[in-house]
Coordinates of C-alpha atoms in Angstrom, one line a residue:
M84 CA 292.4 -15.4 20.6
S85 CA 292.8 -15.6 24.3
S86 CA 289.7 -15.7 26.5
A87 CA 291.3 -14.2 29.6
P88 CA 289.5 -11.2 31.0
A89 CA 291.0 -7.8 30.1
S90 CA 292.3 -5.5 32.8
P91 CA 289.6 -3.0 33.9
A92 CA 289.8 0.4 32.3
P93 CA 290.5 3.5 34.5
R94 CA 287.3 4.9 36.0
R95 CA 286.3 8.3 34.6
E96 CA 283.4 10.5 35.6
V97 CA 280.7 11.4 33.2
S98 CA 281.7 14.6 31.5
P99 CA 279.6 17.8 31.1
L100 CA 279.8 17.3 27.4
E101 CA 278.1 13.9 27.7
L102 CA 275.3 15.5 29.7
F103 CA 275.0 18.2 27.1
F104 CA 274.8 15.5 24.4
D105 CA 271.9 14.0 26.3
L106 CA 269.8 17.1 25.9
A107 CA 269.3 16.4 22.2
F108 CA 267.6 13.2 23.2
V109 CA 265.4 14.8 25.9
F110 CA 264.0 16.6 22.8
A111 CA 263.7 13.3 21.0
V112 CA 261.6 11.7 23.7
S113 CA 259.2 14.6 23.7
Q114 CA 258.9 14.4 19.9
L115 CA 258.2 10.6 20.1
S116 CA 255.5 11.1 22.7
H117 CA 253.9 13.9 20.6
H118 CA 254.0 11.7 17.5
L119 CA 252.2 8.8 19.3
L120 CA 249.7 11.2 20.9
E121 CA 248.8 12.6 17.5
N122 CA 248.6 9.1 15.9
L123 CA 246.8 6.9 18.5
T124 CA 246.4 3.9 16.1
A125 CA 248.2 0.6 15.7
R126 CA 250.1 2.2 12.7
G127 CA 251.0 5.2 14.8
A128 CA 252.4 2.9 17.5
A129 CA 254.4 1.0 14.9
E130 CA 255.8 4.3 13.5
T131 CA 256.8 5.5 17.0
A132 CA 258.5 2.2 17.7
V133 CA 260.6 2.4 14.5
L134 CA 261.5 6.0 15.2
L135 CA 262.4 5.2 18.8
A136 CA 264.7 2.3 17.6
A137 CA 266.6 4.7 15.4
V138 CA 266.8 7.5 17.9
F139 CA 267.9 5.4 20.9
G140 CA 270.2 3.4 18.7
T141 CA 272.0 6.6 17.9
W142 CA 272.3 7.5 21.5
A143 CA 273.4 4.0 22.6
F144 CA 276.0 3.6 19.9
T145 CA 277.6 7.0 20.4
S146 CA 277.6 6.7 24.2
Y147 CA 279.0 3.2 24.1
E148 CA 281.7 4.0 21.6
A149 CA 282.7 7.2 23.5
T150 CA 283.1 5.1 26.7
L151 CA 285.1 2.5 24.8
L152 CA 287.5 5.1 23.2
D153 CA 287.7 7.3 26.3
V154 CA 285.7 10.5 26.5
E155 CA 288.7 12.5 27.5
R156 CA 290.3 12.1 24.0
I157 CA 289.8 15.1 21.6
V158 CA 288.7 12.9 18.8
T159 CA 286.0 11.4 21.0
R160 CA 284.8 14.8 22.1
W161 CA 284.5 16.1 18.5
M162 CA 282.5 13.0 17.6
I163 CA 280.1 13.7 20.4
V164 CA 279.6 17.3 19.3
V165 CA 279.0 16.4 15.7
V166 CA 276.6 13.6 16.5
M167 CA 274.7 16.0 18.8
D168 CA 274.4 18.5 16.0
L169 CA 273.2 16.0 13.5
G170 CA 270.9 14.4 16.1
L171 CA 269.1 17.7 16.6
F172 CA 268.2 17.9 12.9
M173 CA 267.1 14.2 13.0
N174 CA 265.0 14.5 16.1
A175 CA 263.4 17.7 14.8
E176 CA 262.0 15.8 11.9
I177 CA 260.4 13.0 14.0
P178 CA 256.8 14.4 13.5
N179 CA 257.3 14.6 9.7
A180 CA 259.4 11.5 9.2
F181 CA 256.5 9.5 7.8
G182 CA 255.3 12.6 5.9
D183 CA 257.1 14.7 3.4
H184 CA 260.4 15.1 5.3
A185 CA 261.7 11.5 5.3
P186 CA 265.1 12.3 3.8
A187 CA 265.6 15.0 6.5
F188 CA 265.3 12.3 9.1
V189 CA 267.3 9.6 7.3
V190 CA 270.2 11.6 6.1
P191 CA 271.4 12.7 9.6
L192 CA 270.7 9.2 10.9
L193 CA 273.0 7.5 8.3
V194 CA 275.7 10.2 8.6
I195 CA 275.7 9.7 12.3
Q196 CA 276.0 5.9 11.9
F197 CA 278.8 5.9 9.3
L198 CA 280.6 8.9 10.8
A199 CA 280.7 7.3 14.3
V200 CA 282.0 4.0 12.9
T201 CA 284.6 5.7 10.7
V202 CA 285.9 7.9 13.5
T203 CA 286.0 5.1 16.1
S204 CA 287.7 2.7 13.7
A205 CA 290.4 5.3 13.0
A206 CA 290.8 6.2 16.7
A207 CA 290.8 2.6 18.0
R208 CA 293.9 1.7 20.0
T209 CA 293.7 -2.1 20.0
G210 CA 293.0 -4.8 17.4
I211 CA 289.9 -6.0 19.3
Q212 CA 288.4 -2.5 19.2
R213 CA 289.0 -2.2 15.5
E214 CA 287.4 -5.6 14.9
H215 CA 284.4 -4.5 17.0
F216 CA 284.0 -1.4 14.8
R217 CA 284.4 -3.4 11.5
R218 CA 281.6 -5.7 12.6
A219 CA 279.3 -2.8 13.4
L220 CA 280.1 -1.3 10.0
V221 CA 278.9 -4.5 8.3
W222 CA 275.6 -4.4 10.1
I223 CA 275.1 -0.7 9.4
S224 CA 275.8 -1.3 5.7
C225 CA 273.1 -3.9 5.6
S226 CA 270.4 -1.6 7.1
A227 CA 271.4 1.6 5.3
P228 CA 269.8 0.6 1.9
L229 CA 266.6 -0.2 3.7
W230 CA 266.5 3.3 5.3
I231 CA 267.3 4.9 2.0
V232 CA 264.6 3.0 0.0
G233 CA 262.1 3.7 2.8
A234 CA 262.8 7.5 2.5
A235 CA 262.3 7.3 -1.3
V236 CA 258.9 5.5 -1.4
G237 CA 255.6 6.8 -0.2
P238 CA 254.4 7.0 3.4
E239 CA 252.4 3.7 3.2
P240 CA 255.2 1.3 2.2
R241 CA 257.8 3.4 4.1
L242 CA 256.8 1.8 7.4
R243 CA 257.7 -1.7 6.1
W244 CA 261.1 -0.6 4.8
W245 CA 262.0 1.3 7.9
A246 CA 260.7 -1.4 10.2
A247 CA 263.1 -3.9 8.4
A248 CA 266.0 -1.4 8.7
A249 CA 265.2 -0.8 12.4
L250 CA 265.0 -4.6 13.0
V251 CA 268.5 -5.0 11.5
D252 CA 270.0 -2.2 13.6
V253 CA 268.3 -3.5 16.8
T254 CA 269.3 -7.1 16.2
G255 CA 272.9 -6.1 15.6
T256 CA 273.0 -4.1 18.8
W257 CA 271.3 -6.9 20.9
L258 CA 273.6 -9.6 19.5
A259 CA 276.8 -7.5 19.6
H260 CA 277.1 -7.4 15.8
P261 CA 278.1 -11.1 15.3
L262 CA 279.7 -12.3 12.0
P263 CA 280.0 -15.9 10.9
G264 CA 283.3 -17.5 11.8
R265 CA 284.6 -14.4 13.6
P266 CA 284.0 -14.8 17.3
L267 CA 284.6 -11.8 19.5
R268 CA 284.7 -12.3 23.3
S269 CA 283.5 -9.3 25.3
R270 CA 285.6 -10.3 28.3
E271 CA 288.7 -9.2 26.4
F272 CA 287.6 -5.6 26.1
V273 CA 289.2 -2.9 28.3
F274 CA 286.0 -1.0 29.2
D275 CA 285.1 1.5 31.8
G276 CA 281.9 -0.3 33.0
G277 CA 281.2 2.2 35.8
H278 CA 281.2 5.1 33.3
M279 CA 278.7 3.4 31.0
L280 CA 276.5 2.4 33.9
E281 CA 276.4 6.0 34.9
R282 CA 275.5 7.0 31.4
L283 CA 272.5 4.6 31.4
R284 CA 271.5 5.8 34.9
L285 CA 271.4 9.4 33.9
F286 CA 269.6 8.6 30.7
F287 CA 266.9 6.7 32.7
I288 CA 266.5 9.8 34.9
I289 CA 266.1 11.9 31.7
L290 CA 263.4 9.6 30.5
L291 CA 261.5 9.9 33.8
G292 CA 262.1 13.6 33.8
E293 CA 260.5 14.0 30.3
T294 CA 257.4 12.2 31.5
V295 CA 257.2 14.6 34.4
L296 CA 257.4 17.5 31.9
T297 CA 254.7 15.9 29.9
A298 CA 252.4 15.7 32.9
G299 CA 253.2 19.3 33.7
R300 CA 252.4 20.5 30.2
A301 CA 249.1 18.6 30.3
M302 CA 248.3 20.1 33.7
S303 CA 249.0 23.6 32.3
D304 CA 246.4 23.0 29.5
A305 CA 243.8 21.4 31.7
P306 CA 241.3 23.2 33.9
V307 CA 242.5 23.9 37.4
D308 CA 240.0 21.7 39.2
A309 CA 240.1 18.8 41.6
P310 CA 240.0 15.9 39.1
S311 CA 242.8 17.3 37.0
V312 CA 245.0 18.1 40.0
L313 CA 244.4 14.6 41.4
A314 CA 245.2 13.0 38.1
T315 CA 248.4 14.9 37.9
A316 CA 249.3 14.0 41.4
G317 CA 248.6 10.4 40.6
V318 CA 250.8 10.4 37.6
F319 CA 253.6 11.8 39.7
V320 CA 253.2 9.1 42.3
A321 CA 253.4 6.5 39.5
L322 CA 256.6 8.0 38.2
V323 CA 258.1 8.0 41.7
C324 CA 257.2 4.4 42.0
L325 CA 259.0 3.5 38.8
W326 CA 262.0 5.5 40.0
A327 CA 262.0 3.6 43.2
A328 CA 261.6 0.2 41.4
Y329 CA 265.2 0.7 40.2
F330 CA 266.8 3.3 42.5
G331 CA 265.3 1.7 45.6
G332 CA 268.3 -0.7 45.9
G333 CA 268.2 -1.9 42.3
E334 CA 271.2 0.3 41.4
D335 CA 273.2 -1.3 44.2
V336 CA 272.4 -4.7 42.7
V337 CA 273.7 -3.7 39.3
R338 CA 276.8 -2.1 40.7
T339 CA 277.5 -5.3 42.7
V340 CA 277.0 -7.4 39.6
L341 CA 279.5 -5.2 37.6
A342 CA 282.0 -5.5 40.4
T343 CA 281.8 -9.3 40.6
T344 CA 281.1 -10.5 37.0
P345 CA 284.0 -11.5 34.8
D346 CA 282.2 -10.0 31.8
P347 CA 281.0 -6.5 32.7
V348 CA 280.7 -5.6 29.0
R349 CA 278.0 -8.2 28.5
A350 CA 276.1 -7.0 31.6
L351 CA 276.2 -3.4 30.3
R352 CA 275.2 -4.5 26.7
L353 CA 272.2 -6.2 28.2
G354 CA 271.4 -3.0 30.0
V355 CA 271.6 -1.0 26.8
N356 CA 269.3 -3.6 25.1
S357 CA 266.7 -3.2 27.9
V358 CA 266.6 0.5 27.6
Y359 CA 265.0 0.3 24.2
L360 CA 261.9 -1.2 25.8
V361 CA 262.1 0.9 28.9
M362 CA 262.1 4.0 26.7
A363 CA 259.0 2.6 24.8
A364 CA 257.3 1.9 28.2
L365 CA 257.8 5.5 29.4
V366 CA 256.7 7.1 26.1
A367 CA 253.5 5.0 26.4
L368 CA 253.0 6.1 30.0
A369 CA 253.6 9.7 29.1
V370 CA 251.0 9.7 26.4
G371 CA 248.5 7.8 28.7
S372 CA 249.2 10.3 31.5
E373 CA 248.5 13.3 29.2
L374 CA 245.2 11.8 28.1
A375 CA 244.2 11.0 31.7
I376 CA 245.1 14.5 32.9
A377 CA 243.2 16.1 30.0
H378 CA 240.0 14.2 30.6
P379 CA 240.2 12.7 34.2
T380 CA 236.4 12.1 34.5
G381 CA 235.8 11.1 30.9
H382 CA 235.0 7.7 29.6
G383 CA 237.6 5.0 29.9
S384 CA 238.9 3.3 26.8
T385 CA 241.1 0.4 25.7
T386 CA 243.7 2.9 24.4
I387 CA 244.0 4.8 27.7
A388 CA 244.1 1.5 29.7
L389 CA 246.8 0.1 27.4
L390 CA 249.0 3.1 27.7
L391 CA 248.6 3.7 31.5
F392 CA 248.9 0.0 32.5
G393 CA 250.8 -1.5 29.5
G394 CA 253.6 1.0 29.7
P395 CA 254.5 0.2 33.4
A396 CA 253.9 -3.5 32.7
L397 CA 256.4 -3.4 29.8
Y398 CA 258.9 -1.6 32.1
L399 CA 258.6 -4.3 34.8
V400 CA 258.8 -7.2 32.3
T401 CA 261.9 -5.7 30.7
T402 CA 263.7 -5.0 34.0
A403 CA 262.7 -8.5 35.2
W404 CA 264.5 -9.9 32.2
Y405 CA 267.6 -7.8 32.9
F406 CA 267.7 -8.7 36.6
R407 CA 267.1 -12.4 35.8
T408 CA 270.0 -12.6 33.2
T409 CA 272.5 -10.6 35.2
A410 CA 271.8 -10.8 38.9
G411 CA 269.5 -13.9 39.1
G412 CA 267.1 -12.3 41.5
A413 CA 264.4 -9.6 42.0
W414 CA 262.7 -10.6 38.8
T415 CA 259.8 -12.7 40.0
E416 CA 258.5 -9.8 42.0
R417 CA 258.6 -7.7 38.8
L418 CA 256.8 -10.3 36.8
A419 CA 254.1 -10.5 39.5
G420 CA 253.7 -6.7 39.4
A421 CA 253.4 -6.7 35.6
A422 CA 250.8 -9.5 35.8
V423 CA 248.7 -7.6 38.3
L424 CA 248.9 -4.5 36.0
V425 CA 247.6 -6.5 33.1
V426 CA 244.7 -7.8 35.0
V427 CA 243.8 -4.4 36.6
G428 CA 244.3 -2.8 33.2
V429 CA 241.7 -5.0 31.6
A430 CA 239.3 -4.3 34.4
A431 CA 240.0 -0.5 34.1
V432 CA 238.9 -0.2 30.5
R433 CA 235.5 1.0 31.5
L434 CA 236.6 3.2 34.4
P435 CA 237.2 7.0 34.2
P436 CA 240.9 7.8 33.7
L437 CA 241.2 9.2 37.2
A438 CA 240.1 5.9 38.7
S439 CA 242.6 4.1 36.5
V440 CA 245.4 6.4 37.7
V441 CA 244.4 5.6 41.4
L442 CA 244.5 1.8 40.7
L443 CA 247.8 2.2 38.9
D444 CA 249.3 3.9 41.9
V445 CA 248.1 1.2 44.3
V446 CA 249.7 -1.5 42.2
L447 CA 253.0 0.4 41.7
L448 CA 253.3 1.5 45.3
T449 CA 253.0 -2.2 46.4
T450 CA 255.4 -3.4 43.7
A451 CA 258.0 -0.7 44.6
A452 CA 257.8 -1.6 48.3
V453 CA 258.3 -5.3 47.6
L454 CA 261.2 -4.5 45.2
V455 CA 263.1 -2.3 47.7
R456 CA 263.2 -5.3 50.1
A457 CA 264.1 -7.8 47.4
H458 CA 267.0 -5.6 46.2
R459 CA 268.5 -5.4 49.7
G460 CA 268.4 -9.2 50.1
L461 CA 269.8 -9.8 46.6
T462 CA 272.7 -7.3 47.1
R463 CA 273.7 -9.1 50.4
S464 CA 273.6 -12.4 48.6
L465 CA 275.7 -11.2 45.7
R466 CA 278.3 -9.7 48.0
K467 CA 278.6 -12.9 49.9
A468 CA 278.9 -15.1 46.8
P469 CA 282.4 -16.3 45.9
P470 CA 284.0 -14.5 42.9
V471 CA 283.4 -16.1 39.6

């Protein structure tokens, strides 16, 4: 098989149908945050992580395949509509997935996975696309029995079965569904990289927006007093800083990388991989924010500190990995910011939540300002570099 890069695909705008599709996953993020809030234990966090892997894996696979097949095709549009419908049923059962409604969560999940692979395999226009879909089918077939057994057993052992299933699914996505003796080079794909980048960009905005909604709901339930108002304002500042940590020039870096790399599919696959952890980070921050707004002058705790500081730290570490592997810069600043968050988070365990939010804002404001400058310098360097 030739290793010559494929010609770039025609650039297509994100369609209204794809934005409509994303609404089902706004609901999912809210459900995940609520599940974690109601189960603030190590097991609750593990359950949330497993459910998150299944939910985002559904979004990522459908969005990636729709981009690969061309969202303007009728078959692709029908696939998106059906997956959205099934996704609503699946996401509605997130709070009860580890209770009595396990089959109601797993059946839509598996139908989505096998339906998407079947449709995309039949609609594929090239041999390399069909090979890609066959490989995905092998990996899905390996995880499906684990999901089914987990739904059949009781709540206690279910977590182990589903964690194994989620691990298989995530590993397949992260490694691009490898099979022994059957190499597949992503450089050979005809792929609309700009379209998929925009899908990821909009999904990130949705994640931030859901955290804003969580803060708003918490504020509506809290007393209208100075501590609650200040805590809500502080949470908003933290979210703006996380927004600026990427959109303050980071997006220009990623676009420049896609325009200059000989393998844009790899760069975007790594971006999809990173969003698993970004989503987990923002769910953690959303729950921590809700706790801080509800009791701004209460006693600090390890749980609140872990959520408020651990979520943003995970976000910075994850994006540091992505920028390091794709752009080669603007990653040490992120790691430094994450390290400071860890140190401050440990010190904030005994502080009232409002004080923790203030410290979080100080660290994130500084980090965002440093990253804006780093992004500008990195973009200039990438544009001056000779083409690969």
